[in-house]
mmCIF file of C-alpha atoms and ligand atoms in Angstrom:
data_model
loop_
_atom_site.group_PDB
_atom_site.id
_atom_site.type_symbol
_atom_site.label_atom_id
_atom_site.label_comp_id
_atom_site.label_asym_id
_atom_site.label_seq_id
_atom_site.Cartn_x
_atom_site.Cartn_y
_atom_site.Cartn_z
ATOM 1 C CA MET A 1 -0.046 -0.010 0.040
ATOM 2 C CA LYS A 2 2.714 2.500 1.121
ATOM 3 C CA ARG A 3 4.801 1.564 -2.054
ATOM 4 C CA SER A 4 1.840 2.307 -4.236
ATOM 5 C CA ILE A 5 1.333 5.807 -2.614
ATOM 6 C CA GLU A 6 5.061 6.414 -3.129
ATOM 7 C CA LYS A 7 4.772 5.511 -6.779
ATOM 8 C CA LEU A 8 1.912 8.009 -7.242
ATOM 9 C CA GLY A 9 3.915 10.663 -5.492
ATOM 10 C CA LEU A 10 6.957 9.945 -7.567
ATOM 11 C CA ALA A 11 4.808 10.259 -10.816
ATOM 12 C CA ALA A 12 3.352 13.570 -9.611
ATOM 13 C CA LEU A 13 6.769 14.958 -8.712
ATOM 14 C CA ARG A 14 8.233 13.997 -12.061
ATOM 15 C CA ARG A 15 5.798 16.395 -13.808
ATOM 16 C CA ILE A 16 7.061 19.508 -12.063
ATOM 17 C CA ASP A 17 10.387 21.366 -12.065
ATOM 18 C CA PRO A 18 13.039 19.018 -10.579
ATOM 19 C CA GLU A 19 14.388 21.569 -7.887
ATOM 20 C CA MET A 20 10.799 22.296 -6.781
ATOM 21 C CA ALA A 21 10.064 18.543 -6.718
ATOM 22 C CA HIS A 22 13.099 17.923 -4.567
ATOM 23 C CA GLY A 23 12.046 20.607 -2.127
ATOM 24 C CA LEU A 24 8.453 19.156 -1.920
ATOM 25 C CA ALA A 25 9.820 15.595 -1.414
ATOM 26 C CA LEU A 26 11.945 16.767 1.529
ATOM 27 C CA ARG A 27 9.056 18.431 3.175
ATOM 28 C CA ALA A 28 6.690 15.455 2.510
ATOM 29 C CA LEU A 29 9.258 13.264 4.450
ATOM 30 C CA HIS A 30 7.866 14.922 7.621
ATOM 31 C CA THR A 31 4.232 13.830 6.788
ATOM 32 C CA PRO A 32 2.575 10.377 7.465
ATOM 33 C CA PHE A 33 2.497 9.787 3.668
ATOM 34 C CA ALA A 34 6.134 9.030 3.486
ATOM 35 C CA ALA A 35 6.937 5.366 3.039
ATOM 36 C CA LEU A 36 9.578 4.997 5.694
ATOM 37 C CA PRO A 37 10.249 1.329 6.872
ATOM 38 C CA GLY A 38 12.578 2.103 9.786
ATOM 39 C CA PRO A 39 16.054 0.636 10.413
ATOM 40 C CA VAL A 40 17.140 -2.294 8.237
ATOM 41 C CA THR A 41 19.723 -4.530 9.616
ATOM 42 C CA SER A 42 20.853 -8.162 9.946
ATOM 43 C CA PRO A 43 24.059 -9.841 11.295
ATOM 44 C CA ARG A 44 25.265 -9.994 7.664
ATOM 45 C CA LEU A 45 24.548 -6.357 6.914
ATOM 46 C CA THR A 46 26.113 -4.976 10.032
ATOM 47 C CA THR A 47 29.544 -3.681 9.209
ATOM 48 C CA ARG A 48 32.337 -1.373 10.538
ATOM 49 C CA VAL A 49 33.873 1.326 8.220
ATOM 50 C CA ALA A 50 36.556 3.841 9.484
ATOM 51 C CA GLY A 51 35.680 3.206 13.107
ATOM 52 C CA LEU A 52 31.845 3.622 12.593
ATOM 53 C CA THR A 53 29.279 0.796 13.104
ATOM 54 C CA LEU A 54 26.758 0.660 10.368
ATOM 55 C CA ASN A 55 23.328 -1.207 10.551
ATOM 56 C CA ASN A 56 23.838 -1.795 6.843
ATOM 57 C CA PRO A 57 26.272 -0.443 4.200
ATOM 58 C CA VAL A 58 23.796 1.678 2.237
ATOM 59 C CA GLY A 59 24.213 5.380 2.821
ATOM 60 C CA LEU A 60 22.622 8.576 1.568
ATOM 61 C CA ALA A 61 25.069 10.602 -0.596
ATOM 62 C CA ALA A 62 25.669 14.377 0.100
ATOM 63 C CA GLY A 63 23.513 16.911 -1.690
ATOM 64 C CA PHE A 64 20.088 15.349 -0.984
ATOM 65 C CA ASP A 65 19.765 17.069 2.371
ATOM 66 C CA LYS A 66 22.074 19.987 1.829
ATOM 67 C CA ASN A 67 20.739 21.908 4.839
ATOM 68 C CA ALA A 68 20.208 19.078 7.380
ATOM 69 C CA THR A 69 16.505 19.660 7.508
ATOM 70 C CA ALA A 70 15.380 15.951 7.253
ATOM 71 C CA ILE A 71 17.733 13.971 9.290
ATOM 72 C CA ARG A 72 14.991 12.383 11.524
ATOM 73 C CA PRO A 73 12.841 11.025 8.654
ATOM 74 C CA LEU A 74 15.978 10.037 6.607
ATOM 75 C CA VAL A 75 17.191 7.940 9.541
ATOM 76 C CA ARG A 76 13.862 6.122 9.371
ATOM 77 C CA ALA A 77 14.251 5.437 5.616
ATOM 78 C CA GLY A 78 16.524 2.616 6.416
ATOM 79 C CA PHE A 79 19.909 4.008 5.428
ATOM 80 C CA GLY A 80 22.969 2.698 7.402
ATOM 81 C CA PHE A 81 24.420 6.196 7.397
ATOM 82 C CA ILE A 82 23.671 9.530 6.020
ATOM 83 C CA GLU A 83 25.746 12.496 4.758
ATOM 84 C CA VAL A 84 24.265 16.032 4.777
ATOM 85 C CA GLY A 85 25.620 19.149 3.118
ATOM 86 C CA ALA A 86 27.691 20.473 1.512
ATOM 87 C CA ALA A 87 27.977 23.300 4.078
ATOM 88 C CA THR A 88 30.079 26.329 3.308
ATOM 89 C CA PRO A 89 31.252 28.722 6.053
ATOM 90 C CA LEU A 90 28.887 31.478 4.921
ATOM 91 C CA PRO A 91 25.380 30.873 3.395
ATOM 92 C CA GLN A 92 25.313 31.363 -0.354
ATOM 93 C CA PRO A 93 22.554 31.114 -3.028
ATOM 94 C CA GLY A 94 24.454 28.954 -5.593
ATOM 95 C CA ASN A 95 24.066 29.270 -9.338
ATOM 96 C CA PRO A 96 21.125 30.801 -11.198
ATOM 97 C CA LYS A 97 18.144 28.551 -11.858
ATOM 98 C CA PRO A 98 17.432 26.287 -13.576
ATOM 99 C CA ARG A 99 20.316 24.263 -12.338
ATOM 100 C CA LEU A 100 18.933 20.763 -11.830
ATOM 101 C CA PHE A 101 17.815 18.681 -14.789
ATOM 102 C CA ARG A 102 16.107 15.297 -14.915
ATOM 103 C CA LEU A 103 17.350 12.999 -17.662
ATOM 104 C CA THR A 104 14.490 10.494 -17.437
ATOM 105 C CA GLU A 105 15.348 8.415 -20.508
ATOM 106 C CA ASP A 106 18.852 7.901 -18.981
ATOM 107 C CA ARG A 107 17.840 7.377 -15.413
ATOM 108 C CA ALA A 108 20.262 10.318 -14.594
ATOM 109 C CA ALA A 109 20.450 13.958 -13.482
ATOM 110 C CA ILE A 110 22.689 16.910 -14.291
ATOM 111 C CA ASN A 111 23.097 19.499 -11.585
ATOM 112 C CA ARG A 112 25.059 22.665 -11.420
ATOM 113 C CA PHE A 113 23.848 23.864 -7.962
ATOM 114 C CA GLY A 114 27.251 25.352 -6.895
ATOM 115 C CA PHE A 115 26.858 24.729 -3.149
ATOM 116 C CA ASN A 116 23.691 26.517 -2.452
ATOM 117 C CA ASN A 117 23.236 26.202 1.351
ATOM 118 C CA ASP A 118 22.167 27.957 4.557
ATOM 119 C CA GLY A 119 25.733 28.210 5.776
ATOM 120 C CA ALA A 120 27.675 26.303 8.400
ATOM 121 C CA GLU A 121 26.142 28.099 11.482
ATOM 122 C CA ALA A 122 22.481 27.176 10.534
ATOM 123 C CA ILE A 123 23.353 23.689 9.485
ATOM 124 C CA VAL A 124 25.466 22.954 12.649
ATOM 125 C CA ARG A 125 22.614 24.271 14.704
ATOM 126 C CA ARG A 126 20.254 21.579 13.141
ATOM 127 C CA LEU A 127 22.895 18.893 13.561
ATOM 128 C CA ALA A 128 23.248 19.807 17.116
ATOM 129 C CA ARG A 129 19.496 19.155 17.691
ATOM 130 C CA ALA A 130 19.381 15.947 15.674
ATOM 131 C CA HIS A 131 19.315 12.631 17.493
ATOM 132 C CA ARG A 132 22.046 10.672 15.710
ATOM 133 C CA THR A 133 20.844 7.016 16.045
ATOM 134 C CA ILE A 134 23.036 6.153 13.036
ATOM 135 C CA PRO A 135 26.292 7.791 11.781
ATOM 136 C CA VAL A 136 25.606 11.286 10.426
ATOM 137 C CA GLY A 137 28.342 12.923 8.455
ATOM 138 C CA LEU A 138 28.762 16.470 6.981
ATOM 139 C CA ASN A 139 30.065 17.256 3.567
ATOM 140 C CA LEU A 140 32.410 20.156 3.739
ATOM 141 C CA GLY A 141 32.470 22.808 0.936
ATOM 142 C CA ALA A 142 34.127 26.174 0.167
ATOM 143 C CA ASN A 143 32.459 29.491 -0.503
ATOM 144 C CA LYS A 144 32.646 30.679 -4.055
ATOM 145 C CA ASN A 145 34.118 34.037 -3.157
ATOM 146 C CA SER A 146 36.263 32.898 -0.315
ATOM 147 C CA ALA A 147 39.782 34.462 -0.195
ATOM 148 C CA ASN A 148 41.148 31.038 0.992
ATOM 149 C CA ARG A 149 39.051 28.095 -0.095
ATOM 150 C CA ALA A 150 41.343 25.606 1.548
ATOM 151 C CA GLU A 151 40.745 27.225 4.892
ATOM 152 C CA ASP A 152 36.979 26.982 4.368
ATOM 153 C CA PHE A 153 36.871 23.246 4.894
ATOM 154 C CA ALA A 154 38.724 23.493 8.236
ATOM 155 C CA ARG A 155 36.464 26.267 9.357
ATOM 156 C CA VAL A 156 33.250 24.361 8.727
ATOM 157 C CA LEU A 157 34.746 21.228 10.425
ATOM 158 C CA GLN A 158 35.818 23.273 13.437
ATOM 159 C CA MET A 159 32.232 24.506 13.877
ATOM 160 C CA ALA A 160 30.593 21.091 13.326
ATOM 161 C CA ARG A 161 33.024 18.667 14.927
ATOM 162 C CA GLY A 162 31.051 18.173 18.265
ATOM 163 C CA HIS A 163 27.913 17.204 16.349
ATOM 164 C CA ILE A 164 28.833 14.803 13.525
ATOM 165 C CA ASP A 165 30.192 11.265 13.140
ATOM 166 C CA PHE A 166 32.313 11.910 10.172
ATOM 167 C CA ALA A 167 33.276 14.817 7.792
ATOM 168 C CA THR A 168 33.885 14.668 4.033
ATOM 169 C CA VAL A 169 36.388 16.986 2.315
ATOM 170 C CA ASN A 170 34.618 17.621 -1.004
ATOM 171 C CA VAL A 171 37.137 18.883 -3.510
ATOM 172 C CA SER A 172 35.382 17.077 -6.390
ATOM 173 C CA SER A 173 32.243 19.134 -7.084
ATOM 174 C CA PRO A 174 32.432 20.360 -10.697
ATOM 175 C CA ASN A 175 30.263 23.342 -10.030
ATOM 176 C CA THR A 176 32.431 25.732 -8.295
ATOM 177 C CA GLU A 177 35.150 26.985 -10.696
ATOM 178 C CA LYS A 178 38.607 25.606 -9.932
ATOM 179 C CA LEU A 179 37.552 23.653 -6.879
ATOM 180 C CA ARG A 180 38.772 20.381 -8.442
ATOM 181 C CA ASP A 181 42.214 21.958 -8.744
ATOM 182 C CA LEU A 182 42.385 21.286 -4.972
ATOM 183 C CA GLN A 183 42.712 17.610 -5.834
ATOM 184 C CA GLY A 184 46.293 18.089 -7.015
ATOM 185 C CA PRO A 185 48.798 16.571 -4.681
ATOM 186 C CA MET A 186 50.423 19.683 -3.314
ATOM 187 C CA ALA A 187 47.220 21.686 -2.858
ATOM 188 C CA LEU A 188 45.492 18.644 -1.390
ATOM 189 C CA ALA A 189 48.177 17.800 1.064
ATOM 190 C CA ALA A 190 48.067 21.367 2.554
ATOM 191 C CA LEU A 191 44.315 21.426 2.641
ATOM 192 C CA LEU A 192 44.116 18.064 4.502
ATOM 193 C CA ASP A 193 46.817 19.168 6.860
ATOM 194 C CA GLY A 194 44.640 22.130 7.957
ATOM 195 C CA VAL A 195 41.627 19.940 8.217
ATOM 196 C CA MET A 196 43.303 17.167 10.267
ATOM 197 C CA GLN A 197 44.435 19.814 12.715
ATOM 198 C CA VAL A 198 40.925 20.767 13.641
ATOM 199 C CA ARG A 199 39.201 17.432 13.400
ATOM 200 C CA GLY A 200 39.282 16.410 17.063
ATOM 201 C CA ASN A 201 38.347 12.749 16.933
ATOM 202 C CA VAL A 202 36.049 13.047 13.912
ATOM 203 C CA PRO A 203 37.029 10.623 11.081
ATOM 204 C CA VAL A 204 37.735 12.576 7.844
ATOM 205 C CA PHE A 205 36.766 11.238 4.511
ATOM 206 C CA LEU A 206 37.849 12.557 1.077
ATOM 207 C CA LYS A 207 35.527 12.607 -1.865
ATOM 208 C CA ILE A 208 37.018 12.466 -5.380
ATOM 209 C CA ALA A 209 35.930 12.943 -8.923
ATOM 210 C CA PRO A 210 35.479 10.161 -11.553
ATOM 211 C CA ASP A 211 37.326 12.332 -14.087
ATOM 212 C CA LEU A 212 40.918 11.614 -12.803
ATOM 213 C CA THR A 213 43.814 9.950 -14.596
ATOM 214 C CA ASP A 214 45.643 6.845 -13.151
ATOM 215 C CA GLN A 215 48.448 9.099 -12.108
ATOM 216 C CA ASP A 216 45.943 11.427 -10.317
ATOM 217 C CA LEU A 217 44.606 8.427 -8.422
ATOM 218 C CA ALA A 218 47.979 7.206 -7.416
ATOM 219 C CA ASP A 219 48.963 10.678 -6.139
ATOM 220 C CA ILE A 220 45.616 11.080 -4.200
ATOM 221 C CA ALA A 221 46.106 7.645 -2.695
ATOM 222 C CA LYS A 222 49.535 8.589 -1.369
ATOM 223 C CA VAL A 223 48.387 11.978 -0.087
ATOM 224 C CA ALA A 224 45.408 10.481 1.615
ATOM 225 C CA GLU A 225 47.555 7.867 3.330
ATOM 226 C CA ASP A 226 50.049 10.383 4.428
ATOM 227 C CA ALA A 227 47.305 12.614 5.864
ATOM 228 C CA ARG A 228 45.610 9.536 7.657
ATOM 229 C CA ILE A 229 42.350 9.965 5.888
ATOM 230 C CA SER A 230 39.776 7.481 7.175
ATOM 231 C CA ALA A 231 37.880 6.700 3.912
ATOM 232 C CA ILE A 232 37.708 7.835 0.317
ATOM 233 C CA ILE A 233 34.332 8.357 -1.224
ATOM 234 C CA THR A 234 34.415 7.312 -4.911
ATOM 235 C CA THR A 235 32.890 9.214 -6.704
ATOM 236 C CA ASN A 236 31.246 12.591 -7.211
ATOM 237 C CA THR A 237 29.412 13.584 -10.402
ATOM 238 C CA THR A 238 31.192 13.475 -13.852
ATOM 239 C CA LEU A 239 31.774 16.167 -16.500
ATOM 240 C CA ASP A 240 31.747 13.410 -19.153
ATOM 241 C CA ARG A 241 28.649 12.932 -21.134
ATOM 242 C CA ILE A 242 28.199 9.220 -21.612
ATOM 243 C CA ASN A 243 25.852 8.049 -24.446
ATOM 244 C CA LEU A 244 22.881 10.233 -23.332
ATOM 245 C CA ARG A 245 19.439 10.165 -24.939
ATOM 246 C CA SER A 246 17.676 12.812 -22.931
ATOM 247 C CA PRO A 247 17.145 16.314 -24.402
ATOM 248 C CA HIS A 248 18.856 17.780 -21.281
ATOM 249 C CA GLY A 249 21.988 15.752 -21.872
ATOM 250 C CA THR A 250 23.889 18.740 -23.135
ATOM 251 C CA GLU A 251 23.239 20.914 -20.043
ATOM 252 C CA ALA A 252 26.392 22.006 -18.186
ATOM 253 C CA GLY A 253 27.105 20.555 -14.728
ATOM 254 C CA GLY A 254 27.731 17.187 -13.091
ATOM 255 C CA LEU A 255 26.150 14.082 -14.395
ATOM 256 C CA SER A 256 24.846 11.499 -11.895
ATOM 257 C CA GLY A 257 22.841 8.290 -11.993
ATOM 258 C CA ALA A 258 22.892 5.203 -14.207
ATOM 259 C CA PRO A 259 25.299 6.499 -16.847
ATOM 260 C CA LEU A 260 27.948 7.140 -14.120
ATOM 261 C CA PHE A 261 27.914 3.632 -12.729
ATOM 262 C CA GLU A 262 30.573 2.156 -14.869
ATOM 263 C CA LYS A 263 32.963 5.086 -14.733
ATOM 264 C CA SER A 264 32.728 5.459 -10.902
ATOM 265 C CA THR A 265 33.055 1.702 -10.355
ATOM 266 C CA ARG A 266 36.236 1.541 -12.475
ATOM 267 C CA THR A 267 37.726 4.459 -10.471
ATOM 268 C CA LEU A 268 36.786 2.593 -7.265
ATOM 269 C CA ALA A 269 38.459 -0.643 -8.365
ATOM 270 C CA LYS A 270 41.619 1.147 -9.414
ATOM 271 C CA LEU A 271 41.775 2.970 -6.156
ATOM 272 C CA HIS A 272 41.252 -0.293 -4.234
ATOM 273 C CA THR A 273 44.407 -1.677 -5.918
ATOM 274 C CA LEU A 274 46.373 1.501 -4.811
ATOM 275 C CA THR A 275 45.377 1.713 -1.175
ATOM 276 C CA ASP A 276 44.120 -0.074 1.978
ATOM 277 C CA ILE A 277 42.079 3.037 3.021
ATOM 278 C CA PRO A 278 38.423 1.969 3.153
ATOM 279 C CA LEU A 279 36.484 3.097 0.050
ATOM 280 C CA ILE A 280 32.805 4.202 -0.110
ATOM 281 C CA GLY A 281 31.338 3.510 -3.606
ATOM 282 C CA VAL A 282 28.887 6.035 -5.038
ATOM 283 C CA GLY A 283 27.657 6.629 -8.600
ATOM 284 C CA GLY A 284 24.697 5.152 -10.417
ATOM 285 C CA ILE A 285 23.370 2.741 -7.871
ATOM 286 C CA SER A 286 19.761 1.916 -8.249
ATOM 287 C CA THR A 287 19.459 -1.869 -7.393
ATOM 288 C CA ALA A 288 20.922 -4.223 -4.795
ATOM 289 C CA ARG A 289 22.981 -5.733 -7.635
ATOM 290 C CA ASP A 290 24.579 -2.373 -8.354
ATOM 291 C CA ALA A 291 25.384 -1.971 -4.559
ATOM 292 C CA TYR A 292 26.752 -5.575 -4.464
ATOM 293 C CA ALA A 293 28.940 -4.922 -7.633
ATOM 294 C CA LYS A 294 30.454 -1.804 -5.891
ATOM 295 C CA ILE A 295 31.253 -3.832 -2.716
ATOM 296 C CA ARG A 296 32.798 -6.661 -4.834
ATOM 297 C CA ALA A 297 34.734 -4.061 -6.782
ATOM 298 C CA GLY A 298 36.358 -2.720 -3.542
ATOM 299 C CA ALA A 299 33.767 -0.636 -1.603
ATOM 300 C CA SER A 300 33.401 -1.162 2.172
ATOM 301 C CA ALA A 301 30.034 0.710 2.018
ATOM 302 C CA VAL A 302 27.988 2.520 -0.673
ATOM 303 C CA GLN A 303 25.940 5.727 -1.017
ATOM 304 C CA LEU A 304 23.298 6.879 -3.447
ATOM 305 C CA TYR A 305 21.287 9.916 -4.490
ATOM 306 C CA THR A 306 19.876 9.953 -8.012
ATOM 307 C CA GLY A 307 18.419 6.446 -7.859
ATOM 308 C CA LEU A 308 16.112 7.820 -5.145
ATOM 309 C CA VAL A 309 14.686 10.381 -7.686
ATOM 310 C CA TYR A 310 13.460 7.494 -9.792
ATOM 311 C CA GLY A 311 12.948 4.693 -7.122
ATOM 312 C CA GLY A 312 11.755 6.753 -4.148
ATOM 313 C CA LEU A 313 13.224 6.852 -0.631
ATOM 314 C CA SER A 314 12.056 3.309 0.064
ATOM 315 C CA LEU A 315 14.747 2.238 -2.325
ATOM 316 C CA ALA A 316 17.406 2.446 0.515
ATOM 317 C CA ALA A 317 15.680 -0.353 2.422
ATOM 318 C CA ARG A 318 15.009 -2.401 -0.633
ATOM 319 C CA ILE A 319 18.680 -2.276 -1.649
ATOM 320 C CA ALA A 320 19.928 -3.146 1.815
ATOM 321 C CA GLN A 321 17.449 -6.072 2.050
ATOM 322 C CA GLY A 322 18.318 -7.314 -1.432
ATOM 323 C CA LEU A 323 21.995 -7.117 -0.586
ATOM 324 C CA ASP A 324 21.482 -9.376 2.326
ATOM 325 C CA VAL A 325 20.048 -11.949 -0.113
ATOM 326 C CA LEU A 326 22.903 -11.584 -2.620
ATOM 327 C CA LEU A 327 25.554 -11.905 0.026
ATOM 328 C CA GLN A 328 23.845 -15.066 1.365
ATOM 329 C CA GLN A 329 23.476 -16.598 -2.016
ATOM 330 C CA ASP A 330 27.228 -16.273 -2.719
ATOM 331 C CA GLY A 331 28.033 -17.679 0.816
ATOM 332 C CA PHE A 332 29.371 -14.410 2.357
ATOM 333 C CA GLY A 333 28.792 -14.310 6.008
ATOM 334 C CA SER A 334 29.201 -10.479 6.150
ATOM 335 C CA VAL A 335 29.674 -7.367 3.987
ATOM 336 C CA SER A 336 33.367 -7.139 4.770
ATOM 337 C CA GLU A 337 33.984 -10.697 3.537
ATOM 338 C CA ALA A 338 32.785 -9.597 0.019
ATOM 339 C CA VAL A 339 34.741 -6.362 -0.313
ATOM 340 C CA GLY A 340 37.070 -6.455 -3.220
ATOM 341 C CA THR A 341 36.341 -10.008 -4.226
ATOM 342 C CA ASN A 342 35.836 -8.991 -7.802
ATOM 343 C CA THR A 343 38.045 -6.010 -8.324
ATOM 344 C CA LYS A 344 39.749 -7.410 -11.347
ATOM 345 C CA ASP A 345 36.537 -7.309 -13.569
ATOM 346 C CA TRP A 346 36.716 -3.498 -13.356
ATOM 347 C CA LEU A 347 40.289 -2.830 -14.056
HETATM 348 C C1 LIG B 401 21.464 17.502 -7.147
HETATM 349 C C2 LIG B 401 22.776 16.990 -6.540
HETATM 350 C C3 LIG B 401 23.457 17.676 -5.584
HETATM 351 C C4 LIG B 401 24.676 17.208 -5.153
HETATM 352 N N1 LIG B 401 25.406 17.852 -4.168
HETATM 353 C C5 LIG B 401 26.491 17.435 -3.605
HETATM 354 C C6 LIG B 401 27.204 18.081 -2.626
HETATM 355 O O1 LIG B 401 26.767 19.097 -2.068
HETATM 356 N N2 LIG B 401 28.360 17.602 -2.210
HETATM 357 C C7 LIG B 401 28.927 16.349 -2.744
HETATM 358 O O2 LIG B 401 29.988 15.908 -2.330
HETATM 359 N N3 LIG B 401 28.121 15.629 -3.670
HETATM 360 C C8 LIG B 401 27.089 16.175 -4.117
HETATM 361 N N4 LIG B 401 26.370 15.442 -5.082
HETATM 362 C C9 LIG B 401 26.972 14.196 -5.571
HETATM 363 C C10 LIG B 401 26.377 12.975 -4.953
HETATM 364 O O3 LIG B 401 26.565 12.972 -3.609
HETATM 365 C C11 LIG B 401 26.950 11.738 -5.587
HETATM 366 O O4 LIG B 401 28.341 11.644 -5.421
HETATM 367 C C12 LIG B 401 26.638 11.589 -7.074
HETATM 368 O O5 LIG B 401 25.389 12.148 -7.419
HETATM 369 C C13 LIG B 401 26.821 10.268 -7.769
HETATM 370 O O6 LIG B 401 25.808 9.375 -7.063
HETATM 371 P P1 LIG B 401 24.407 8.988 -7.679
HETATM 372 O O7 LIG B 401 24.605 8.497 -9.083
HETATM 373 O O8 LIG B 401 23.835 7.923 -6.752
HETATM 374 O O9 LIG B 401 23.485 10.233 -7.626
HETATM 375 C C14 LIG B 401 25.182 16.038 -5.637
HETATM 376 C C15 LIG B 401 24.445 15.294 -6.570
HETATM 377 C C16 LIG B 401 23.232 15.750 -6.957
HETATM 378 C C17 LIG B 401 22.493 14.924 -8.087
#
């Protein structure tokens, strides 16, 4: 019953402007109509990543709840962990609208939001009030007009560190000009040094782009190890345009969803051969099989966003439950046993 209400809701949302639809969906989460199954877990799904205990390895990717206004219902959606933000030190409006495009035929999206958010102060206030019954992390961003973008990441973390379970350094958003340049080894090492000095005991994750060369990946693995980064989130959206059929396929911005799956999984598998740092696989997951493929390619946990636009929030629980079955069928007693058991197919 609840699933049919969700399907009707999704069909209605698909007929309106995507950014408005997203705002409505976030607000609808607080109503009794939301199909929220509650926590999903099993002995096989329970796992530890970077010191965090997860009920299941299926997480919400950054950008869905940019302002941390829906933590409580998102926890009830069955995710094993959630990431809110990106938060920048000061509030900022982001790029002009329209800036989010639905590519229905491709099961994808293109966005060029440019870190629109309420600013770290407001977001941290909401995080402080949230009851974190599962790990909740904050995606750190930099203000567009900041005099020192590298310092922005440390500033936000310093404000948030008492109220989060992990923080993600996001130097991979394609929608803030030159932000991705901070992925270069020298700039990245300096930035991470500043962040690690203020982290307290919060594990710091690094989120990378899928548009990196093999040399870039090797450099990043080394810098991340030297900086004692706790996990690498692989990957953000791509600037590539991969065989798209939708009319919006030529819009500027970052592409997410199904067409990103292969590219992001290849990046993940390559990185898995380069480092022992735990990896979190993101990009184009919309089924339990997709999540399972990322885990077998080298991911210790996964995240998703665009799949929810097409499958609804109940997708998180369906993927976690499906993953349990797939692990069992292949004789794995736990998620961690399956991690990296099929990396070679993606190299
Ligand atoms: C509308 C939108 C906004 C996003 N905002 C952020 C963000 O603020 N910070 C970030 O690290 N990633 C952001 N992302 C990237 C996602 O977290 C994720 O890495 C990417 O979409 C690939 O996963 P998916 O194919 O499951 O969507 C955003 C993605 C979308 C579609």
